[in-house]
PDB file of C-alpha atoms in Angstrom:
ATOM      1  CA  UNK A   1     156.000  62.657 227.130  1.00 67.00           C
ATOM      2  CA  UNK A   2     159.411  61.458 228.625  1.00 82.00           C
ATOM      3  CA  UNK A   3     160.430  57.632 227.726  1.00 92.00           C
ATOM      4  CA  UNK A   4     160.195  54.991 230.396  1.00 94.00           C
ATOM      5  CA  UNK A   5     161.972  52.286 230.824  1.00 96.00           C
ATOM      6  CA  UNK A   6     161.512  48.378 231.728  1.00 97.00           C
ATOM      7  CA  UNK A   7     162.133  44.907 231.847  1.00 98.00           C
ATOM      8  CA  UNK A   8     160.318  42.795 230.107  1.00 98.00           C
ATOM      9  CA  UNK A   9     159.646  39.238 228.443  1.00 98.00           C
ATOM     10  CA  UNK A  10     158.696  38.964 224.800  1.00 98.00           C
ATOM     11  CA  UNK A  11     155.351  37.263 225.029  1.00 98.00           C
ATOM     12  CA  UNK A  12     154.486  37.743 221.126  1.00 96.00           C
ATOM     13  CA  UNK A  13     155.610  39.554 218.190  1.00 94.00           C
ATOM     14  CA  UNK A  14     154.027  40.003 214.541  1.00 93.00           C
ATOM     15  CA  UNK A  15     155.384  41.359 211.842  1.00 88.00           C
ATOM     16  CA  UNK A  16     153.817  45.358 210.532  1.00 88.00           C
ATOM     17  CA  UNK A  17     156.407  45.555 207.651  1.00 85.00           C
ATOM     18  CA  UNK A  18     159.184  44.870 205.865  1.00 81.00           C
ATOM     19  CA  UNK A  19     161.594  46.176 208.642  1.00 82.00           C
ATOM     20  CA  UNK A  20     158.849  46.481 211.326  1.00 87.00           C
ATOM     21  CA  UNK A  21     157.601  44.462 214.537  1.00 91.00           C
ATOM     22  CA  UNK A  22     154.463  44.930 216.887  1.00 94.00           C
ATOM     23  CA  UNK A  23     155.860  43.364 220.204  1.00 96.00           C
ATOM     24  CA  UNK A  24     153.525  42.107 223.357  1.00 97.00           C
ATOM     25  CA  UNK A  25     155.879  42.908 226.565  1.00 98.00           C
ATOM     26  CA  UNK A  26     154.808  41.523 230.220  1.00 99.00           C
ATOM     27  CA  UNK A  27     157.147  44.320 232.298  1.00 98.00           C
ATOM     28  CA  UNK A  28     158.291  43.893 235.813  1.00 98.00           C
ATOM     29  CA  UNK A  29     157.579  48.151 236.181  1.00 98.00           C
ATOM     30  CA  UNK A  30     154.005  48.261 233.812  1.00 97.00           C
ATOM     31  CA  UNK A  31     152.715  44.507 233.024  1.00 97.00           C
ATOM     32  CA  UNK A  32     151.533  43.904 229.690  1.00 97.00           C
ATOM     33  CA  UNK A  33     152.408  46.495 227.009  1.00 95.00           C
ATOM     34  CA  UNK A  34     151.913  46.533 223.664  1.00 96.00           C
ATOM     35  CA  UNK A  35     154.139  48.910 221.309  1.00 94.00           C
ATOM     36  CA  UNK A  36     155.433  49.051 217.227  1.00 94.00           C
ATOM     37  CA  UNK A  37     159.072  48.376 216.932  1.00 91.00           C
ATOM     38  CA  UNK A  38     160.267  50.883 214.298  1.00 89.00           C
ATOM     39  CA  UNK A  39     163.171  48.871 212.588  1.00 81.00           C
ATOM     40  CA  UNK A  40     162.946  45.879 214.808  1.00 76.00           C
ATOM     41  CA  UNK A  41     163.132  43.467 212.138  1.00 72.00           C
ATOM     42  CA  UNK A  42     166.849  44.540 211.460  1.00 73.00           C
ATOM     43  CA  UNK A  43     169.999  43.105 212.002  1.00 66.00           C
ATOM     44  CA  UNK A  44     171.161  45.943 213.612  1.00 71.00           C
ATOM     45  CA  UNK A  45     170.027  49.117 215.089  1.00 67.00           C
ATOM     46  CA  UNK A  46     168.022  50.213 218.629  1.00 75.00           C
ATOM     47  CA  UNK A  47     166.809  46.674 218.946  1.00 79.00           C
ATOM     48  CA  UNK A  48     170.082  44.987 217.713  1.00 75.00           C
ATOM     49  CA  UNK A  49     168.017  41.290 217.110  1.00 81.00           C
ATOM     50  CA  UNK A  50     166.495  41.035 221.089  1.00 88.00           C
ATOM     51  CA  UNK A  51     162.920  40.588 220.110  1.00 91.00           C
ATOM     52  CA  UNK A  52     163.203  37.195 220.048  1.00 92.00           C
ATOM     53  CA  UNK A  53     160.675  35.391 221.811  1.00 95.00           C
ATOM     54  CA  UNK A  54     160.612  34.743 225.139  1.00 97.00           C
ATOM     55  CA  UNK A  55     163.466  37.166 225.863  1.00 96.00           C
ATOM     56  CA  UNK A  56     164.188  39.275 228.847  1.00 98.00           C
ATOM     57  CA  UNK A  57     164.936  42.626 227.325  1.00 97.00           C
ATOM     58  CA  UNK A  58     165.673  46.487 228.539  1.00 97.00           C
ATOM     59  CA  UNK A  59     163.348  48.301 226.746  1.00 96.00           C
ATOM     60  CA  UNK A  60     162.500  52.029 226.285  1.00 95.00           C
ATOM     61  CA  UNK A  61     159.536  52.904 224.955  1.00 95.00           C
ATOM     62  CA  UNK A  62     157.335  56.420 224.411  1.00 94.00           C
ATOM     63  CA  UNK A  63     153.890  55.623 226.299  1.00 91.00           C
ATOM     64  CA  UNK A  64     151.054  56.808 224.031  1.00 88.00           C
ATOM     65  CA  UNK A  65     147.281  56.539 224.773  1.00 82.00           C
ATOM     66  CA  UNK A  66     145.236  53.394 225.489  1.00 77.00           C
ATOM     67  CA  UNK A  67     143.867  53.109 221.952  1.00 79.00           C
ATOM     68  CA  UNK A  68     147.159  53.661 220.544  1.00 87.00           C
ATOM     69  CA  UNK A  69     150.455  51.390 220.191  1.00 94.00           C
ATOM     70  CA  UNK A  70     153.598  52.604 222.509  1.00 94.00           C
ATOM     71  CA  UNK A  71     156.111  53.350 220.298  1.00 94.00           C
ATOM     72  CA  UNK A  72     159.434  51.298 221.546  1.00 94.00           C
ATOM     73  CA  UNK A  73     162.425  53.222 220.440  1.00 92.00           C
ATOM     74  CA  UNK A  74     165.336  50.859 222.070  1.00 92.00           C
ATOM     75  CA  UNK A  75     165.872  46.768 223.881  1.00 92.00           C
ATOM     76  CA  UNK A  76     168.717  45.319 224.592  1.00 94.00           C
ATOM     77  CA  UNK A  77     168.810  41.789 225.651  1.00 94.00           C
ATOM     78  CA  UNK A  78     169.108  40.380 229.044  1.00 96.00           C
ATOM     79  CA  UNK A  79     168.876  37.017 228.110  1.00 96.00           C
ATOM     80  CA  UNK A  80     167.566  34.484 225.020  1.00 95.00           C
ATOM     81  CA  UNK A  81     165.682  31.382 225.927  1.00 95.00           C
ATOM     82  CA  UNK A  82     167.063  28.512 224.647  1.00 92.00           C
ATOM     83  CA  UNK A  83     165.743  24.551 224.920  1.00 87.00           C
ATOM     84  CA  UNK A  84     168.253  22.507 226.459  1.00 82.00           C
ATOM     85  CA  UNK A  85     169.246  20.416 223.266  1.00 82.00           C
ATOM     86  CA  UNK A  86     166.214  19.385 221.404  1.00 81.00           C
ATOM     87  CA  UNK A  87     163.566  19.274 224.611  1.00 82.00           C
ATOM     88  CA  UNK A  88     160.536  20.102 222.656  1.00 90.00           C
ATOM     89  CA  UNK A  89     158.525  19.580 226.488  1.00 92.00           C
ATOM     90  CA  UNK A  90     160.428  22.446 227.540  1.00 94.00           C
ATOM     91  CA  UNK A  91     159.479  24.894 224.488  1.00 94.00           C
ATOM     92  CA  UNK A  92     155.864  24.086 224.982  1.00 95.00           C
ATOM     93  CA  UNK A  93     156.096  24.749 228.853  1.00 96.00           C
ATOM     94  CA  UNK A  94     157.866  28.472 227.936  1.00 97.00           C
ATOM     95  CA  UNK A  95     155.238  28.992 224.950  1.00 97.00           C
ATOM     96  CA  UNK A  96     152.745  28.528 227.811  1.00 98.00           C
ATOM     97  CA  UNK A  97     154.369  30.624 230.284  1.00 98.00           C
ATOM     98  CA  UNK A  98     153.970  33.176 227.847  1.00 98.00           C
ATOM     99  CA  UNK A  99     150.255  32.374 226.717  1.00 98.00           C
ATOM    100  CA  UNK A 100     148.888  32.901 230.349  1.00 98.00           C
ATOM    101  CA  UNK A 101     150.922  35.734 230.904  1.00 98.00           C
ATOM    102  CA  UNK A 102     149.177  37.583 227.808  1.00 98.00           C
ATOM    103  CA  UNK A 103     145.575  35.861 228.867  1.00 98.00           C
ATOM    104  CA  UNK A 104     145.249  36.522 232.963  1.00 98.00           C
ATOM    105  CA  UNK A 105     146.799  39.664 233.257  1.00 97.00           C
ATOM    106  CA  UNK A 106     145.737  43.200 231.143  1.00 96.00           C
ATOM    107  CA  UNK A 107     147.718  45.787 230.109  1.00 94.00           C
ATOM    108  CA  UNK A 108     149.179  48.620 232.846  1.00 94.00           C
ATOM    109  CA  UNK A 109     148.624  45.730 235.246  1.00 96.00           C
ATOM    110  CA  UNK A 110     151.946  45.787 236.886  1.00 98.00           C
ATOM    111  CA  UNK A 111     152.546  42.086 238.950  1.00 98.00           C
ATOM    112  CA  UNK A 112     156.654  42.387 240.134  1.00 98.00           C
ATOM    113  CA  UNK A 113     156.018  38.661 241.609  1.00 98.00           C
ATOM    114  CA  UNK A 114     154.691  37.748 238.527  1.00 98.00           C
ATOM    115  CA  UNK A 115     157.608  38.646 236.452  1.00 99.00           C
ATOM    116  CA  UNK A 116     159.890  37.647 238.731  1.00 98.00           C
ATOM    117  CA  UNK A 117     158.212  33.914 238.704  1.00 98.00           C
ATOM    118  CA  UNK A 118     158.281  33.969 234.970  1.00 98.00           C
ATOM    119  CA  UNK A 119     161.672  34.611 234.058  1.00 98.00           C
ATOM    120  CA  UNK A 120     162.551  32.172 237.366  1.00 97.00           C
ATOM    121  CA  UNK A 121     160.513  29.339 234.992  1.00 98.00           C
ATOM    122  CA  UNK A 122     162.338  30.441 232.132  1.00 97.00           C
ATOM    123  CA  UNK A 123     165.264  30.169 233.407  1.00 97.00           C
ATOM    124  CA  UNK A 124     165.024  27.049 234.907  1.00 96.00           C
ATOM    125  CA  UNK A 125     163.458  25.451 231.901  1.00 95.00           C
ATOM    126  CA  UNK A 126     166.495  26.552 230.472  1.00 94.00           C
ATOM    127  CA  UNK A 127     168.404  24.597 232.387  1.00 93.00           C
ATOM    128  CA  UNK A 128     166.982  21.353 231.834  1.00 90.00           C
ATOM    129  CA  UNK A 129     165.323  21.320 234.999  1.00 90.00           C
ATOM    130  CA  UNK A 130     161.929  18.487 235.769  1.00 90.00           C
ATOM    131  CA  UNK A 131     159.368  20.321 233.231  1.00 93.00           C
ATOM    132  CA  UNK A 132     156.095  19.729 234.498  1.00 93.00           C
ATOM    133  CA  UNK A 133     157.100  20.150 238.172  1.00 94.00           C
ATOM    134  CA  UNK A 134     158.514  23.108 237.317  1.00 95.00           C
ATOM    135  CA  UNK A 135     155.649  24.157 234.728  1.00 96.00           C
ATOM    136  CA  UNK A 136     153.048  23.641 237.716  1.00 96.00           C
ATOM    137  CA  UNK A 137     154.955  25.795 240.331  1.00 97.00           C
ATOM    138  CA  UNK A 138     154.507  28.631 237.897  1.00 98.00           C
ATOM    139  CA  UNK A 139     150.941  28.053 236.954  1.00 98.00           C
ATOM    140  CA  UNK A 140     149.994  27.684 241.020  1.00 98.00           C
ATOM    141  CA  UNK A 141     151.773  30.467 241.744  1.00 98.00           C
ATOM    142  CA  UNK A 142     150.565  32.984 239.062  1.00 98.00           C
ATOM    143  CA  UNK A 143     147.242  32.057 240.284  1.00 98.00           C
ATOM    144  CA  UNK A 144     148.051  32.597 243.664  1.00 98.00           C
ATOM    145  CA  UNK A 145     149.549  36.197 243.074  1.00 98.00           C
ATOM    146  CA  UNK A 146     146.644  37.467 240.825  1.00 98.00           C
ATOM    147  CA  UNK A 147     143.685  36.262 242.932  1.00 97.00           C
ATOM    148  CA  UNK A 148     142.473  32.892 241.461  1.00 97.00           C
ATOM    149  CA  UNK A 149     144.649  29.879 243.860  1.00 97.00           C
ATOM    150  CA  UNK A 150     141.804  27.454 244.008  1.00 97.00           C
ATOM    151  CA  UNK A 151     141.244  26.600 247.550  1.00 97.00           C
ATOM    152  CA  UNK A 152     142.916  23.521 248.680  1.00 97.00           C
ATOM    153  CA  UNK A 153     142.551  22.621 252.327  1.00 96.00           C
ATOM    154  CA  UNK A 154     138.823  24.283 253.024  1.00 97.00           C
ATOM    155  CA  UNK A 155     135.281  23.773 251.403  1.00 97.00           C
ATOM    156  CA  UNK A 156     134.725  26.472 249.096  1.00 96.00           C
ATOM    157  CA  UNK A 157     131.437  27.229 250.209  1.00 94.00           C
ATOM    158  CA  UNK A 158     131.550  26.467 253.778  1.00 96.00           C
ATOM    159  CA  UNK A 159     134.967  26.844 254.792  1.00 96.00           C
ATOM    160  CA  UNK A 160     135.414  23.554 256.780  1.00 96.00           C
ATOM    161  CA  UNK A 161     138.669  21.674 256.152  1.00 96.00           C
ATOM    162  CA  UNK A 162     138.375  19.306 253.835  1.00 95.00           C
ATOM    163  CA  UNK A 163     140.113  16.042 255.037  1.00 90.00           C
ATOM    164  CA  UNK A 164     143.164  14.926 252.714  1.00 87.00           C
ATOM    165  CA  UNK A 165     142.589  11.630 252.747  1.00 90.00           C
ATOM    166  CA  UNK A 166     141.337   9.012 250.111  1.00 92.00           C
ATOM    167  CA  UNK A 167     139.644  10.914 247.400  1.00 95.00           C
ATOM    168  CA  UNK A 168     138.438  14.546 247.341  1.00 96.00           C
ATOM    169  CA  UNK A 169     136.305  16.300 245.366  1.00 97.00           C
ATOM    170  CA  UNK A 170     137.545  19.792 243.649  1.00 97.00           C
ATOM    171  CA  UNK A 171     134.589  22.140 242.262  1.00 96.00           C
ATOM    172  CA  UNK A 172     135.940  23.886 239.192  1.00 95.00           C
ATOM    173  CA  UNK A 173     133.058  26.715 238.785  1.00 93.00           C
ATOM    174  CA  UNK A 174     133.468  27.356 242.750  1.00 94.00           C
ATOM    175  CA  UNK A 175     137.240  27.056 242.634  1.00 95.00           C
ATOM    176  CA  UNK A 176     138.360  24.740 245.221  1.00 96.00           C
ATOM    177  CA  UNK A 177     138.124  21.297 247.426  1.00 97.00           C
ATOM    178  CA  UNK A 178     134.432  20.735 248.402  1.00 97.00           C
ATOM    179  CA  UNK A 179     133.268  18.711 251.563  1.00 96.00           C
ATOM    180  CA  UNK A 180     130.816  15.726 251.541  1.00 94.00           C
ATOM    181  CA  UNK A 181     127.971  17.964 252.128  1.00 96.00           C
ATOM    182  CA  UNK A 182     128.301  20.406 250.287  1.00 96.00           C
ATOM    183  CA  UNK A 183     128.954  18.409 246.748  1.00 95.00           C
ATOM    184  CA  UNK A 184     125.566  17.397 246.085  1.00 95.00           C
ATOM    185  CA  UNK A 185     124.109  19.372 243.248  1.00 91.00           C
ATOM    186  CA  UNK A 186     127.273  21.036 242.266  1.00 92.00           C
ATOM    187  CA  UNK A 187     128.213  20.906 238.838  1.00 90.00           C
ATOM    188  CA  UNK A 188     131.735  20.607 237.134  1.00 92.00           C
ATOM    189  CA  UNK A 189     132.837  18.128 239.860  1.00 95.00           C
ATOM    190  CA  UNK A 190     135.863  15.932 239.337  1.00 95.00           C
ATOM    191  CA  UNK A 191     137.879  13.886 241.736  1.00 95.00           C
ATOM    192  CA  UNK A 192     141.253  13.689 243.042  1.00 95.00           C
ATOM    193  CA  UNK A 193     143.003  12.302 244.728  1.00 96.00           C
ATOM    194  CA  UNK A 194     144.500  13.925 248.453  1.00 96.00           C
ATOM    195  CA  UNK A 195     148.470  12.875 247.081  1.00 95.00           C
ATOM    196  CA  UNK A 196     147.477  15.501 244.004  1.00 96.00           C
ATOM    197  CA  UNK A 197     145.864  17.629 245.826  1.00 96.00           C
ATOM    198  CA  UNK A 198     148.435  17.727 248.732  1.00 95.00           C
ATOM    199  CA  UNK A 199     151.158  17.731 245.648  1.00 95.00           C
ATOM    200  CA  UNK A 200     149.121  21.142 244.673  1.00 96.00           C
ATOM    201  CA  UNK A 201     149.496  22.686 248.177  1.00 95.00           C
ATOM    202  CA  UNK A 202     153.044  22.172 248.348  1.00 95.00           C
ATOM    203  CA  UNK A 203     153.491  23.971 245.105  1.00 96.00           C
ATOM    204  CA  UNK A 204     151.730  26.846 245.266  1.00 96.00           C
ATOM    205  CA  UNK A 205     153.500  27.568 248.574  1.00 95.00           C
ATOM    206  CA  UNK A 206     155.837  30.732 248.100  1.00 93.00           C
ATOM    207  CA  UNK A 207     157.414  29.390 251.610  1.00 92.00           C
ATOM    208  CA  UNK A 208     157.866  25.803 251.074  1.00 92.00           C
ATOM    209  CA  UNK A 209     161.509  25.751 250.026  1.00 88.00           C
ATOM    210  CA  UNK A 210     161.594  21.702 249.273  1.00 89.00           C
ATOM    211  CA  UNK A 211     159.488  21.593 246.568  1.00 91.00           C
ATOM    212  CA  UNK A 212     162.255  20.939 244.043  1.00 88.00           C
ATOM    213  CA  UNK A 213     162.683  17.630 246.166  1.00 90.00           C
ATOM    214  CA  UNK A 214     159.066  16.272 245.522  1.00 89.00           C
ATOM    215  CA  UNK A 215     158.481  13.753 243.151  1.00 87.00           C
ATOM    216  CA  UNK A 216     155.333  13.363 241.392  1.00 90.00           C
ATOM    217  CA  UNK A 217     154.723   9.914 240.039  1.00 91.00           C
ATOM    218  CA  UNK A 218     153.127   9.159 236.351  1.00 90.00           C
ATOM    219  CA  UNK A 219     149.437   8.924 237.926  1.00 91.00           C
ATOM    220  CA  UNK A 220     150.026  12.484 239.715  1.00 92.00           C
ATOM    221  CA  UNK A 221     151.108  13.854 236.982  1.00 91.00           C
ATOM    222  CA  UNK A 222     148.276  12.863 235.215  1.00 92.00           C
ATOM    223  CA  UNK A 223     145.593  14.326 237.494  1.00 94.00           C
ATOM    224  CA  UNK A 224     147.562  17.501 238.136  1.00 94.00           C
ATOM    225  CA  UNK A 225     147.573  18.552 234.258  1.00 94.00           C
ATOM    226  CA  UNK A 226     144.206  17.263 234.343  1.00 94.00           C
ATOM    227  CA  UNK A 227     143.031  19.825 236.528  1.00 96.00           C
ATOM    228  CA  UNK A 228     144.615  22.373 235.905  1.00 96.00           C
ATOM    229  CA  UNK A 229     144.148  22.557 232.541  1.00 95.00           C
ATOM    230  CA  UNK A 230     140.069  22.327 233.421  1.00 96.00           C
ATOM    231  CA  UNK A 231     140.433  24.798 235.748  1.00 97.00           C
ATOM    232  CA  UNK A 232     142.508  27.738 233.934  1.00 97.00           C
ATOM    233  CA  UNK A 233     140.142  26.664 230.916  1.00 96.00           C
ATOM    234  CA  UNK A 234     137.392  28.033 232.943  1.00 95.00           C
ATOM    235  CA  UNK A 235     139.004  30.856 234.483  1.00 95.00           C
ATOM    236  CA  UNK A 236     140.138  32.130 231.218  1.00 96.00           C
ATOM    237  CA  UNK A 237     136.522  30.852 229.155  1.00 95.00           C
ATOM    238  CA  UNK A 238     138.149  28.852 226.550  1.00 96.00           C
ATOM    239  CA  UNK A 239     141.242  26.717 226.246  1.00 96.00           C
ATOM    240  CA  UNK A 240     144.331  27.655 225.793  1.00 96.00           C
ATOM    241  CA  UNK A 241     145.804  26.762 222.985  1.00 95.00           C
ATOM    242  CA  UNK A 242     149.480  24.979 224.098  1.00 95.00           C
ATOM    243  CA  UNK A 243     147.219  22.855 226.463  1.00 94.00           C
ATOM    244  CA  UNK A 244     147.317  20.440 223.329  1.00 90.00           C
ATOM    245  CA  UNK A 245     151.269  20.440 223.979  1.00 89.00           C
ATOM    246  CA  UNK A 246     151.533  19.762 226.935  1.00 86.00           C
ATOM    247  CA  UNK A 247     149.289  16.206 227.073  1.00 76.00           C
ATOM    248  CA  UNK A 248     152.659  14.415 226.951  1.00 73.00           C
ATOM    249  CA  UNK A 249     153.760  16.056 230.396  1.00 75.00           C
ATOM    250  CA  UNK A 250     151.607  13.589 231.892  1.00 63.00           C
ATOM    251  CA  UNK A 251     153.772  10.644 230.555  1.00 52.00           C
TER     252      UNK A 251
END
């Protein structure tokens, strides 16, 4: 079988041996990939030290069967990810861009947006830019590109718009805003308010080019980590772990 070749981000590596890696890839060309890096744990070599977490590397790697681990015979690296001095906010944000990379998406899933959006976040994160603003653009729009956005401006079940005024009320099993009539008996209800909820629109918006300008104010920020982190803890059917990290984003 002829090697292929790909960009990728190191989501996770463990060691096999002495000298030896197994690496967990999200690729722009073939999404998640899993492969044994022969020598990888060396200095120098086919890998020359890019396996470092969080990387964008070149790889080349032998595809092998589904049960079986691709067998990565070369990376070179694009770029390291580096905190901007000792921003431990902005290491938990990247750790969790690469947890839900690894959790919503499954292997020989290929997303293009989806990489592209992750090494964007990594990048900026990078470069010192507003974490959790940043952090939430990413987590809106990876759920916008594979399928889950919540629905933010019409009932989930009945599809009238929901006003954005005052408070609203945002169904976490259905996915989305709920109108006054449709609420009652729903459960896994919580409230927010139309600023967050608004704040969430703008966001996920691939088109809205201002959203770097937004500010989001401590009580926002608050409700937006708040339910989001309910919400991809359902969608994923436990909780991730770095959501434990990222409480202080809310300060």
């Amino acid at each position: 079988m002829p090697a292929e070749k790909a960009d990728a981000i190191v989501l996770r590596t463990v060691e096999f041996s002495e000298t030896s890696l197994v690496v967990t890839l999200f690729s722009r060309e073939f999404g998640k990939l899993r492969g044994l890096a022969k020598g990888g744990r060396r200095l120098k070599g086919p890998f020359e030290s890019a396996l470092d977490l969080l990387a964008h590397v070149r790889v080349v790697f032998l595809r092998k069967s589904p049960e079986t681990l691709n067998l990565l015979t070369e990376a070179k690296l694009v770029r390291r990810f580096r905190i901007p001095g000792r921003d431990l906010s902005a290491l938990y944000a990247a750790y969790y861009v690469a947890e839900l990379l690894g959790e919503l998406t499954d292997d020989y899933d290929p997303h293009p947006q989806l990489f592209d959006l992750a090494e964007e976040t990594l990048v900026a994160l990078s470069a010192a830019e507003p974490v959790l603003r940043r952090l939430v653009r990413f987590e809106l729009g990876a759920l916008r590109i594979l399928g889950h956005l919540p629905s933010l401006e019409r009932c989930i079940d009945c599809g009238t718009e929901v006003s954005a005024t005052g408070q609203m009320a945002f169904a976490l099993l259905d996915g989305g805003v709920v109108c006054a009539e449709c609420r009652p008996g729903k459960s896994q209800v919580v409230t927010l308010s139309a600023g967050a909820v608004r704040l969430m629109g703008a966001l996920a918006d691939p088109a809205n080019r201002l959203w770097q300008r937004l500010t989001i104010d401590p009580q926002r920020r608050a409700e937006l980590r708040r339910v989001l982190n309910q919400y991809v803890a359902h969608l994923l059917g436990h909780r991730p772990r770095m959501h434990t990290y990222l409480n202080h984003l809310t300060s």
